[in-house]
């Protein structure tokens, strides 16, 4: 046994290989069985795939790095639920690819943001957060109102998601381009923010 | 917590136990290997290099980690579908219990408030402090910390209540939200018409109406605006049509802003809060907001 140990320790390639095997067993035990846990894949009653406009808004949310400062998961702790609303469940995120749970709360959690403020508030707030929340440290995103959304890839995006199991109808995909034409990035991201947390 | 098929439960259990046994075995083997230290290489006559037994602290931290893992698996869900002796703070029943305990505590403290009527709440300094805190947390991002509002979001400290100032109306506004739709009149009125109506409305609000300059605007107003805002510009709380003759302006009272409101219309939205606030919180807010009426 000691001899084997010595062989491994004195041969760096073998040592790397051994470490990879041991850590991958740990990863395997933690990750793979959950892929077969049906209860984690079952959607909630209200969950649906994102509409063309919401999906576009979601991609802008990703592009602007919102997830760096805002989490989207309410943990099942009483204080947290009292502040943000019902705890997040796996079933409401089955159409989140990739998920945007985040791990950093420089700003508040956004998992239950939908319907909390009016569209107008979001418009003013994204243009300049200080105009509605004087003590806010959030950066301003004035270009969202000026930029039209990029509608060249929406069909491809939805087709890809359909292949991955999102139940988009052919009609939805066909109308996707016209659904977001003439919309600004601001419209798209507000549409996305207003449905956050409404899938439970 | 977990809800795994049998095969995967077995996989998890077998690999976990195998890992632990291997860790213990390895530690013990290394610790009790009584081979003497062999100095294979000597550098500079006195510098030696070779095998030495692992230090005791290292060995015992390894063993403690293994013991900790076993205890952890005993108390918390990490072993197939076994839920653990402590069950777990994360599972829903446990959460419901702790929520019930918190709410019980919270409501025992506020039971008195719940039974007090709104008029008496307004004279209860403690209750008003609680109401103010609730307002700051849930309402201030639109209406401001002092409830004085800002453009697009109404001032709640004045006498102008677009949707009605009674306790019932305020409660409804908070609980169910409101949607105010002012249509765009830019096309039917035309550029000149918008200008005339805006000037007429401002002349009434600023109390400098003059038949000669504002008469034409008044005629247009009586034709297009009267249905919602009323013959005397008094507004109508049933549609959330604001009084245009007072000094309170939701979007701003300068000529340019009023013209913009008329030409492009406005869509005011107050979100519904019945799912975000408890009945008591809404009652406290209503008491706080209506205390000056």
Short mmCIF file of C-alpha atoms in Angstrom, two decimals:
data_model
loop_
_atom_site.label_atom_id
_atom_site.label_comp_id
_atom_site.label_asym_id
_atom_site.label_seq_id
_atom_site.Cartn_x
_atom_site.Cartn_y
_atom_site.Cartn_z
CA UNK A 1 0.00 0.00 0.00
CA UNK A 2 2.72 2.44 1.02
CA UNK A 3 4.62 1.49 -2.08
CA UNK A 4 1.64 2.36 -4.27
CA UNK A 5 1.29 5.61 -2.38
CA UNK A 6 4.91 6.42 -3.00
CA UNK A 7 4.65 5.63 -6.69
CA UNK A 8 1.69 7.95 -7.04
CA UNK A 9 3.25 10.74 -5.02
CA UNK A 10 6.51 10.71 -6.91
CA UNK A 11 4.90 10.74 -10.35
CA UNK A 12 3.09 14.00 -10.98
CA UNK A 13 1.11 12.78 -13.98
CA UNK A 14 -0.21 9.84 -11.98
CA UNK A 15 -0.98 12.13 -9.05
CA UNK A 16 -3.01 14.52 -11.27
CA UNK A 17 -4.86 11.58 -12.75
CA UNK A 18 -5.61 10.20 -9.28
CA UNK A 19 -6.88 13.55 -8.01
CA UNK A 20 -9.14 13.87 -11.06
CA UNK A 21 -10.62 10.42 -10.44
CA UNK A 22 -11.26 11.04 -6.74
CA UNK A 23 -12.85 14.48 -7.23
CA UNK A 24 -14.98 13.26 -10.13
CA UNK A 25 -16.40 10.51 -7.91
CA UNK A 26 -17.42 13.25 -5.45
CA UNK A 27 -18.97 15.31 -8.25
CA UNK A 28 -20.71 12.26 -9.65
CA UNK A 29 -22.37 11.41 -6.34
CA UNK A 30 -23.53 14.99 -5.81
CA UNK A 31 -24.72 15.86 -9.30
CA UNK A 32 -25.72 12.87 -11.39
CA UNK A 33 -28.38 11.24 -9.15
CA UNK A 34 -30.32 14.54 -9.04
CA UNK A 35 -30.71 14.40 -12.82
CA UNK A 36 -32.93 11.39 -12.22
CA UNK A 37 -34.99 12.96 -9.43
CA UNK A 38 -38.38 13.44 -11.09
CA UNK A 39 -39.63 15.83 -8.41
CA UNK A 40 -36.99 18.37 -9.45
CA UNK A 41 -38.10 18.41 -13.09
CA UNK A 42 -41.84 18.74 -12.64
CA UNK A 43 -43.10 22.21 -13.52
CA UNK A 44 -45.43 24.22 -11.31
CA UNK A 45 -49.04 24.79 -12.38
CA UNK A 46 -48.35 28.22 -13.88
CA UNK A 47 -44.97 27.68 -15.46
CA UNK A 48 -44.67 28.37 -19.19
CA UNK A 49 -41.83 29.05 -21.60
CA UNK A 50 -40.82 32.69 -22.00
CA UNK A 51 -42.56 34.58 -24.80
CA UNK A 52 -40.42 36.03 -27.60
CA UNK A 53 -40.33 39.46 -25.93
CA UNK A 54 -39.62 38.07 -22.45
CA UNK A 55 -36.90 35.80 -23.81
CA UNK A 56 -35.28 38.78 -25.52
CA UNK A 57 -35.50 40.73 -22.27
CA UNK A 58 -33.96 37.84 -20.40
CA UNK A 59 -30.99 37.83 -22.76
CA UNK A 60 -30.56 41.58 -22.18
CA UNK A 61 -30.66 40.88 -18.44
CA UNK A 62 -27.81 38.43 -19.01
CA UNK A 63 -25.92 40.79 -21.34
CA UNK A 64 -26.03 43.67 -18.86
CA UNK A 65 -24.77 41.43 -16.08
CA UNK A 66 -27.75 42.01 -13.79
CA UNK A 67 -27.13 38.59 -12.27
CA UNK A 68 -23.84 39.89 -10.86
CA UNK A 69 -25.68 42.03 -8.29
CA UNK A 70 -29.18 40.54 -8.15
CA UNK A 71 -29.99 36.99 -7.10
CA UNK A 72 -33.18 35.31 -8.21
CA UNK A 73 -33.78 32.81 -5.45
CA UNK A 74 -35.76 33.35 -2.28
CA UNK A 75 -34.45 30.89 0.27
CA UNK A 76 -36.96 29.13 2.51
CA UNK A 77 -36.06 31.17 5.59
CA UNK A 78 -38.79 33.04 7.39
CA UNK A 79 -37.06 36.44 7.34
CA UNK A 80 -36.35 36.10 3.64
CA UNK A 81 -39.89 35.04 2.78
CA UNK A 82 -41.29 37.96 4.77
CA UNK A 83 -39.13 40.35 2.81
CA UNK A 84 -39.32 38.98 -0.73
CA UNK A 85 -42.28 36.58 -0.92
CA UNK A 86 -42.73 32.83 -1.25
CA UNK A 87 -39.58 30.69 -1.41
CA UNK A 88 -38.36 29.69 -4.87
CA UNK A 89 -39.03 26.14 -6.04
CA UNK A 90 -37.31 24.08 -8.71
CA UNK A 91 -40.59 23.67 -10.60
CA UNK A 92 -40.90 27.34 -11.54
CA UNK A 93 -37.46 27.41 -13.14
CA UNK A 94 -37.76 24.48 -15.55
CA UNK A 95 -37.65 26.84 -18.56
CA UNK A 96 -34.72 28.87 -17.25
CA UNK A 97 -31.78 28.10 -19.49
CA UNK A 98 -29.36 29.03 -18.11
CA UNK A 99 -30.74 29.63 -14.62
CA UNK A 100 -30.11 33.08 -13.16
CA UNK A 101 -30.19 32.29 -9.46
CA UNK A 102 -27.06 34.30 -8.84
CA UNK A 103 -25.13 34.22 -5.60
CA UNK A 104 -24.55 37.89 -4.86
CA UNK A 105 -26.97 40.43 -3.45
CA UNK A 106 -25.50 43.88 -3.93
CA UNK A 107 -29.04 44.82 -4.86
CA UNK A 108 -32.21 43.09 -3.68
CA UNK A 109 -33.36 39.65 -4.78
CA UNK A 110 -35.53 39.81 -7.90
CA UNK A 111 -37.20 36.39 -7.81
CA UNK A 112 -40.60 37.90 -6.89
CA UNK A 113 -40.23 41.25 -8.63
CA UNK A 114 -43.01 40.80 -11.20
CA UNK A 115 -45.97 43.10 -10.56
CA UNK A 116 -44.32 44.85 -7.65
CA UNK A 117 -43.82 48.11 -9.56
CA UNK A 118 -45.52 49.64 -12.58
CA UNK A 119 -43.92 49.58 -16.03
CA UNK A 120 -43.45 53.33 -15.75
CA UNK A 121 -41.45 52.89 -12.55
CA UNK A 122 -39.15 50.40 -14.26
CA UNK A 123 -38.74 52.79 -17.17
CA UNK A 124 -37.68 55.66 -14.89
CA UNK A 125 -35.62 53.38 -12.67
CA UNK A 126 -33.61 51.80 -15.48
CA UNK A 127 -33.03 55.21 -17.07
CA UNK A 128 -31.69 56.57 -13.80
CA UNK A 129 -32.23 54.61 -10.57
CA UNK A 130 -31.61 57.74 -8.42
CA UNK A 131 -34.70 59.42 -9.89
CA UNK A 132 -37.01 57.06 -8.01
CA UNK A 133 -34.79 55.64 -5.25
CA UNK A 134 -32.48 58.46 -4.09
CA UNK A 135 -30.14 56.21 -2.09
CA UNK A 136 -29.73 53.63 -4.87
CA UNK A 137 -26.22 52.65 -6.00
CA UNK A 138 -27.39 50.83 -9.13
CA UNK A 139 -25.83 51.97 -12.42
CA UNK A 140 -28.08 53.69 -14.99
CA UNK A 141 -28.95 51.91 -18.23
CA UNK A 142 -30.10 54.79 -20.46
CA UNK A 143 -29.19 53.05 -23.73
CA UNK A 144 -31.91 50.41 -23.25
CA UNK A 145 -34.59 52.91 -24.26
CA UNK A 146 -32.65 53.93 -27.39
CA UNK A 147 -31.70 50.51 -28.75
CA UNK A 148 -34.16 48.46 -30.76
CA UNK A 149 -34.03 44.75 -29.91
CA UNK A 150 -32.01 42.47 -32.15
CA UNK A 151 -34.68 40.35 -33.78
CA UNK A 152 -32.42 38.48 -36.17
CA UNK A 153 -31.77 35.55 -33.85
CA UNK A 154 -35.04 35.18 -31.95
CA UNK A 155 -36.37 32.43 -34.23
CA UNK A 156 -33.16 30.41 -33.98
CA UNK A 157 -33.16 30.86 -30.21
CA UNK A 158 -36.71 29.59 -29.85
CA UNK A 159 -36.11 26.70 -32.21
CA UNK A 160 -33.10 25.63 -30.18
CA UNK A 161 -35.07 25.83 -26.93
CA UNK A 162 -37.86 23.83 -28.55
CA UNK A 163 -35.34 21.11 -29.34
CA UNK A 164 -34.38 21.15 -25.67
CA UNK A 165 -37.95 20.52 -24.64
CA UNK A 166 -39.59 23.95 -24.32
CA UNK A 167 -43.12 23.49 -25.71
CA UNK A 168 -43.20 26.39 -28.18
CA UNK A 169 -45.83 26.01 -30.90
CA UNK A 170 -44.87 26.53 -34.53
CA UNK A 171 -47.19 29.53 -34.64
CA UNK A 172 -45.38 31.15 -31.70
CA UNK A 173 -42.02 30.71 -33.39
CA UNK A 174 -43.39 32.00 -36.67
CA UNK A 175 -44.78 35.12 -35.04
CA UNK A 176 -41.74 35.67 -32.83
CA UNK A 177 -40.13 38.21 -35.14
CA UNK A 178 -43.22 40.34 -35.54
CA UNK A 179 -43.94 40.07 -31.80
CA UNK A 180 -40.73 41.90 -30.99
CA UNK A 181 -40.39 44.18 -33.99
CA UNK A 182 -40.38 47.88 -33.07
CA UNK A 183 -39.74 47.01 -29.42
CA UNK A 184 -36.88 48.65 -27.60
CA UNK A 185 -34.56 46.78 -25.30
CA UNK A 186 -36.28 48.63 -22.48
CA UNK A 187 -39.68 47.16 -23.45
CA UNK A 188 -38.15 43.69 -23.57
CA UNK A 189 -36.39 43.81 -20.22
CA UNK A 190 -39.47 45.31 -18.51
CA UNK A 191 -41.62 42.51 -19.97
CA UNK A 192 -39.13 40.03 -18.49
CA UNK A 193 -38.94 41.76 -15.09
CA UNK A 194 -42.73 41.92 -14.83
CA UNK A 195 -43.15 38.13 -15.10
CA UNK A 196 -40.41 37.25 -12.63
CA UNK A 197 -41.88 35.12 -9.87
CA UNK A 198 -45.30 34.74 -11.46
CA UNK A 199 -44.77 31.09 -12.47
CA UNK A 200 -45.33 29.57 -9.06
CA UNK B 1 -35.54 16.14 0.44
CA UNK B 2 -34.30 13.99 -2.27
CA UNK B 3 -36.68 11.82 -4.18
CA UNK B 4 -34.35 9.47 -6.05
CA UNK B 5 -35.10 6.20 -7.82
CA UNK B 6 -33.82 3.13 -5.96
CA UNK B 7 -30.85 2.55 -8.26
CA UNK B 8 -29.49 6.03 -7.66
CA UNK B 9 -30.13 5.83 -3.94
CA UNK B 10 -28.01 2.68 -3.82
CA UNK B 11 -25.31 4.33 -5.94
CA UNK B 12 -25.11 7.29 -3.59
CA UNK B 13 -25.05 5.14 -0.45
CA UNK B 14 -22.47 2.67 -1.78
CA UNK B 15 -20.10 5.34 -3.10
CA UNK B 16 -20.40 7.41 0.09
CA UNK B 17 -19.66 4.46 2.36
CA UNK B 18 -16.85 3.25 0.11
CA UNK B 19 -15.30 6.71 0.18
CA UNK B 20 -15.43 6.87 3.97
CA UNK B 21 -13.99 3.40 4.43
CA UNK B 22 -11.20 4.19 2.01
CA UNK B 23 -10.39 7.42 3.84
CA UNK B 24 -10.22 5.64 7.20
CA UNK B 25 -8.23 2.76 5.74
CA UNK B 26 -5.74 5.06 4.08
CA UNK B 27 -5.26 7.13 7.22
CA UNK B 28 -4.74 4.14 9.45
CA UNK B 29 -2.43 2.41 6.99
CA UNK B 30 -0.22 5.45 6.73
CA UNK B 31 -0.26 6.13 10.45
CA UNK B 32 0.62 2.62 11.53
CA UNK B 33 3.11 1.86 8.83
CA UNK B 34 6.05 1.38 11.11
CA UNK B 35 8.64 1.47 8.40
CA UNK B 36 11.73 3.28 9.53
CA UNK B 37 12.56 6.55 7.88
CA UNK B 38 14.87 5.82 5.03
CA UNK B 39 17.17 8.57 4.00
CA UNK B 40 17.44 8.10 0.32
CA UNK B 41 19.21 11.26 -0.60
CA UNK B 42 21.66 13.42 1.29
CA UNK B 43 22.28 16.96 0.21
CA UNK B 44 25.15 19.06 1.39
CA UNK B 45 26.20 16.30 3.77
CA UNK B 46 23.46 16.95 6.37
CA UNK B 47 20.24 17.73 4.44
CA UNK B 48 18.18 14.52 4.36
CA UNK B 49 15.23 13.59 2.16
CA UNK B 50 12.97 10.58 2.62
CA UNK B 51 9.72 9.15 3.97
CA UNK B 52 8.44 10.26 7.33
CA UNK B 53 5.16 9.41 9.08
CA UNK B 54 2.43 12.04 8.73
CA UNK B 55 2.14 14.52 11.61
CA UNK B 56 -0.36 13.63 14.31
CA UNK B 57 -2.51 16.79 13.84
CA UNK B 58 -2.90 15.95 10.17
CA UNK B 59 -3.92 12.39 10.91
CA UNK B 60 -6.47 13.42 13.54
CA UNK B 61 -7.99 16.14 11.35
CA UNK B 62 -8.54 13.48 8.70
CA UNK B 63 -10.20 11.16 11.19
CA UNK B 64 -12.36 14.03 12.60
CA UNK B 65 -13.49 14.95 9.10
CA UNK B 66 -14.65 11.38 8.58
CA UNK B 67 -16.45 11.35 11.94
CA UNK B 68 -18.06 14.71 11.14
CA UNK B 69 -19.25 13.34 7.81
CA UNK B 70 -20.86 10.34 9.53
CA UNK B 71 -22.59 12.54 12.11
CA UNK B 72 -23.74 14.94 9.41
CA UNK B 73 -25.28 12.11 7.43
CA UNK B 74 -27.00 10.92 10.59
CA UNK B 75 -28.67 14.28 11.27
CA UNK B 76 -29.18 15.80 7.82
CA UNK B 77 -30.51 14.45 4.51
CA UNK B 78 -27.51 13.44 2.45
CA UNK B 79 -27.75 9.71 2.28
CA UNK B 80 -30.05 8.57 -0.51
CA UNK B 81 -33.59 9.47 0.46
CA UNK B 82 -32.92 9.32 4.19
CA UNK B 83 -34.19 12.58 5.70
CA UNK B 84 -31.97 12.69 8.77
CA UNK B 85 -32.74 12.77 12.49
CA UNK B 86 -33.06 16.55 12.58
CA UNK B 87 -35.04 16.50 9.39
CA UNK B 88 -33.84 19.79 7.97
CA UNK B 89 -34.42 23.54 8.13
CA UNK B 90 -34.91 23.54 4.40
CA UNK B 91 -37.82 21.18 4.04
CA UNK B 92 -41.25 22.63 3.71
CA UNK B 93 -42.86 21.25 6.88
CA UNK B 94 -40.03 22.56 9.00
CA UNK B 95 -40.31 25.90 7.26
CA UNK B 96 -44.06 26.00 7.84
CA UNK B 97 -43.50 25.36 11.55
CA UNK B 98 -40.97 28.13 11.92
CA UNK B 99 -43.20 30.46 9.93
CA UNK B 100 -46.14 29.64 12.15
CA UNK B 101 -44.01 30.33 15.21
CA UNK B 102 -42.86 33.68 13.84
CA UNK B 103 -46.34 34.69 12.76
CA UNK B 104 -47.77 33.59 16.06
CA UNK B 105 -45.30 35.86 17.78
CA UNK B 106 -45.88 38.68 15.33
CA UNK B 107 -49.63 38.44 15.56
CA UNK B 108 -49.70 38.13 19.32
CA UNK B 109 -47.92 41.46 19.39
CA UNK B 110 -50.27 42.94 16.83
CA UNK B 111 -53.52 41.34 17.96
CA UNK B 112 -54.47 44.53 19.70
CA UNK B 113 -53.85 46.53 16.55
CA UNK B 114 -56.00 44.18 14.56
CA UNK B 115 -58.97 44.84 16.83
CA UNK B 116 -58.47 48.59 16.98
CA UNK B 117 -60.43 50.58 14.42
CA UNK B 118 -58.69 52.88 12.00
CA UNK B 119 -59.58 56.14 13.76
CA UNK B 120 -58.04 54.96 17.02
CA UNK B 121 -55.00 53.52 15.24
CA UNK B 122 -54.23 57.03 14.04
CA UNK B 123 -53.76 58.18 17.62
CA UNK B 124 -51.59 55.21 18.55
CA UNK B 125 -47.99 56.37 18.17
CA UNK B 126 -46.67 52.81 18.20
CA UNK B 127 -49.05 51.73 15.44
CA UNK B 128 -48.22 54.77 13.33
CA UNK B 129 -44.53 54.01 13.67
CA UNK B 130 -45.19 50.48 12.43
CA UNK B 131 -47.27 51.88 9.58
CA UNK B 132 -44.50 54.29 8.59
CA UNK B 133 -41.99 51.42 8.56
CA UNK B 134 -44.29 49.38 6.35
CA UNK B 135 -44.68 52.36 4.03
CA UNK B 136 -40.93 52.87 3.77
CA UNK B 137 -40.40 49.21 2.97
CA UNK B 138 -43.17 48.65 0.43
CA UNK B 139 -44.31 52.01 -0.94
CA UNK B 140 -41.41 54.45 -0.71
CA UNK B 141 -39.62 53.40 -3.90
CA UNK B 142 -42.45 55.03 -5.87
CA UNK B 143 -44.15 57.45 -3.47
CA UNK B 144 -40.99 58.53 -1.64
CA UNK B 145 -40.00 58.08 2.00
CA UNK B 146 -42.15 61.05 3.07
CA UNK B 147 -45.07 59.93 0.84
CA UNK B 148 -44.77 63.19 -1.06
CA UNK B 149 -44.65 61.39 -4.41
CA UNK B 150 -42.67 62.37 -7.50
CA UNK B 151 -43.58 62.91 -11.16
CA UNK B 152 -45.73 59.92 -12.32
CA UNK B 153 -46.35 58.82 -8.72
CA UNK B 154 -48.92 60.74 -6.68
CA UNK B 155 -48.23 62.75 -3.55
CA UNK B 156 -50.12 61.00 -0.74
CA UNK B 157 -49.86 63.82 1.78
CA UNK B 158 -52.08 66.37 0.01
CA UNK B 159 -55.87 66.53 -0.33
CA UNK B 160 -55.93 65.34 -3.94
CA UNK B 161 -56.94 61.66 -4.01
CA UNK B 162 -57.35 60.55 -7.59
CA UNK B 163 -59.17 57.34 -6.67
CA UNK B 164 -61.03 58.60 -3.61
CA UNK B 165 -59.94 59.46 -0.09
CA UNK B 166 -62.28 57.31 1.99
CA UNK B 167 -60.88 54.43 4.03
CA UNK B 168 -62.62 51.93 1.75
CA UNK B 169 -61.24 53.48 -1.41
CA UNK B 170 -57.68 53.71 -0.10
CA UNK B 171 -57.84 50.09 1.08
CA UNK B 172 -59.05 49.04 -2.37
CA UNK B 173 -56.33 51.02 -4.08
CA UNK B 174 -53.61 49.35 -2.01
CA UNK B 175 -55.07 45.83 -2.15
CA UNK B 176 -56.21 45.56 -5.76
CA UNK B 177 -54.11 48.22 -7.41
CA UNK B 178 -55.37 50.74 -9.97
CA UNK B 179 -55.04 51.29 -13.69
CA UNK B 180 -55.64 54.80 -14.96
CA UNK B 181 -55.84 55.26 -18.72
CA UNK B 182 -55.78 58.70 -20.25
CA UNK B 183 -56.20 58.27 -24.01
CA UNK B 184 -54.00 60.16 -26.44
CA UNK B 185 -55.84 63.22 -27.81
CA UNK B 186 -53.07 64.47 -30.07
CA UNK B 187 -54.76 63.37 -33.29
CA UNK B 188 -58.41 64.28 -32.60
CA UNK B 189 -57.47 67.67 -31.11
CA UNK B 190 -54.65 68.56 -33.45
CA UNK B 191 -51.56 70.45 -32.42
CA UNK B 192 -53.41 73.73 -32.03
CA UNK B 193 -56.27 72.07 -30.12
CA UNK B 194 -53.86 70.46 -27.63
CA UNK B 195 -52.23 73.82 -27.04
CA UNK B 196 -55.59 75.58 -26.49
CA UNK B 197 -56.97 72.93 -24.12
CA UNK B 198 -53.72 72.86 -22.12
CA UNK B 199 -53.76 76.64 -21.74
CA UNK B 200 -57.43 76.61 -20.72
CA UNK B 201 -56.85 73.90 -18.08
CA UNK B 202 -53.86 75.79 -16.68
CA UNK B 203 -55.84 79.03 -16.61
CA UNK B 204 -58.41 77.40 -14.33
CA UNK B 205 -55.74 75.76 -12.18
CA UNK B 206 -53.81 79.02 -11.87
CA UNK B 207 -56.97 81.07 -11.50
CA UNK B 208 -56.33 83.45 -14.41
CA UNK B 209 -59.11 82.43 -16.79
CA UNK B 210 -59.84 84.98 -19.45
CA UNK B 211 -62.81 84.47 -21.81
CA UNK B 212 -61.00 86.05 -24.73
CA UNK B 213 -57.79 83.99 -24.67
CA UNK B 214 -59.13 80.77 -23.18
CA UNK B 215 -62.66 80.59 -24.59
CA UNK B 216 -61.74 78.43 -27.57
CA UNK B 217 -59.86 75.97 -25.34
CA UNK B 218 -62.85 75.79 -23.02
CA UNK B 219 -65.10 74.83 -25.93
CA UNK B 220 -62.71 72.04 -26.95
CA UNK B 221 -62.49 70.91 -23.33
CA UNK B 222 -66.27 70.72 -23.03
CA UNK B 223 -66.32 68.60 -26.16
CA UNK B 224 -63.46 66.15 -25.53
CA UNK B 225 -62.51 66.07 -21.85
CA UNK B 226 -65.69 66.69 -19.94
CA UNK B 227 -66.82 63.04 -19.80
CA UNK B 228 -64.03 62.03 -17.42
CA UNK B 229 -62.68 65.23 -15.91
CA UNK B 230 -66.10 66.88 -15.43
CA UNK B 231 -67.59 70.20 -16.45
CA UNK B 232 -65.78 72.06 -13.67
CA UNK B 233 -62.51 70.12 -14.06
CA UNK B 234 -63.24 68.45 -10.75
CA UNK B 235 -62.23 64.97 -11.99
CA UNK B 236 -63.93 61.68 -11.25
CA UNK B 237 -62.57 59.18 -8.72
CA UNK B 238 -64.57 56.40 -10.41
CA UNK B 239 -62.16 56.43 -13.41
CA UNK B 240 -59.21 57.84 -11.56
CA UNK B 241 -59.59 61.03 -13.58
CA UNK B 242 -57.71 63.67 -11.60
CA UNK B 243 -59.07 67.05 -10.61
CA UNK B 244 -57.45 69.49 -13.06
CA UNK B 245 -58.46 72.65 -11.25
CA UNK B 246 -56.29 72.19 -8.16
CA UNK B 247 -52.59 72.66 -7.66
CA UNK B 248 -51.74 68.92 -7.52
CA UNK B 249 -50.15 67.62 -10.73
CA UNK B 250 -49.33 63.97 -11.17
CA UNK B 251 -47.01 64.40 -14.16
CA UNK B 252 -46.13 68.07 -13.75
CA UNK B 253 -48.09 71.31 -14.09
CA UNK B 254 -45.99 73.22 -16.61
CA UNK B 255 -47.42 73.87 -20.06
CA UNK B 256 -45.10 71.45 -21.88
CA UNK B 257 -45.91 68.53 -19.59
CA UNK B 258 -49.67 69.18 -19.67
CA UNK B 259 -49.54 69.32 -23.47
CA UNK B 260 -47.63 66.06 -23.51
CA UNK B 261 -50.22 64.43 -21.23
CA UNK B 262 -53.03 65.54 -23.53
CA UNK B 263 -51.30 64.68 -26.80
CA UNK B 264 -49.82 61.28 -25.88
CA UNK B 265 -52.07 60.15 -23.06
CA UNK B 266 -50.92 58.55 -19.83
CA UNK B 267 -51.05 55.08 -18.35
CA UNK B 268 -50.87 55.18 -14.58
CA UNK B 269 -50.50 51.85 -12.79
CA UNK B 270 -50.64 51.19 -9.08
CA UNK B 271 -49.66 47.51 -8.56
CA UNK B 272 -51.93 45.30 -6.44
CA UNK B 273 -50.52 44.55 -3.00
CA UNK B 274 -52.99 42.06 -1.57
CA UNK B 275 -50.54 39.18 -2.07
CA UNK B 276 -47.58 41.11 -0.72
CA UNK B 277 -49.09 42.68 2.38
CA UNK B 278 -51.19 41.23 5.18
CA UNK B 279 -54.65 42.64 5.91
CA UNK B 280 -53.22 44.30 9.01
CA UNK B 281 -50.42 45.94 7.05
CA UNK B 282 -52.95 47.35 4.57
CA UNK B 283 -55.08 48.61 7.45
CA UNK B 284 -52.08 50.28 9.09
CA UNK B 285 -51.09 51.92 5.80
CA UNK B 286 -54.62 53.15 5.24
CA UNK B 287 -54.72 54.59 8.75
CA UNK B 288 -51.36 56.28 8.26
CA UNK B 289 -52.25 57.72 4.86
CA UNK B 290 -55.70 58.97 5.81
CA UNK B 291 -54.73 60.48 9.16
CA UNK B 292 -54.82 64.03 7.78
CA UNK B 293 -57.99 63.74 5.74
#
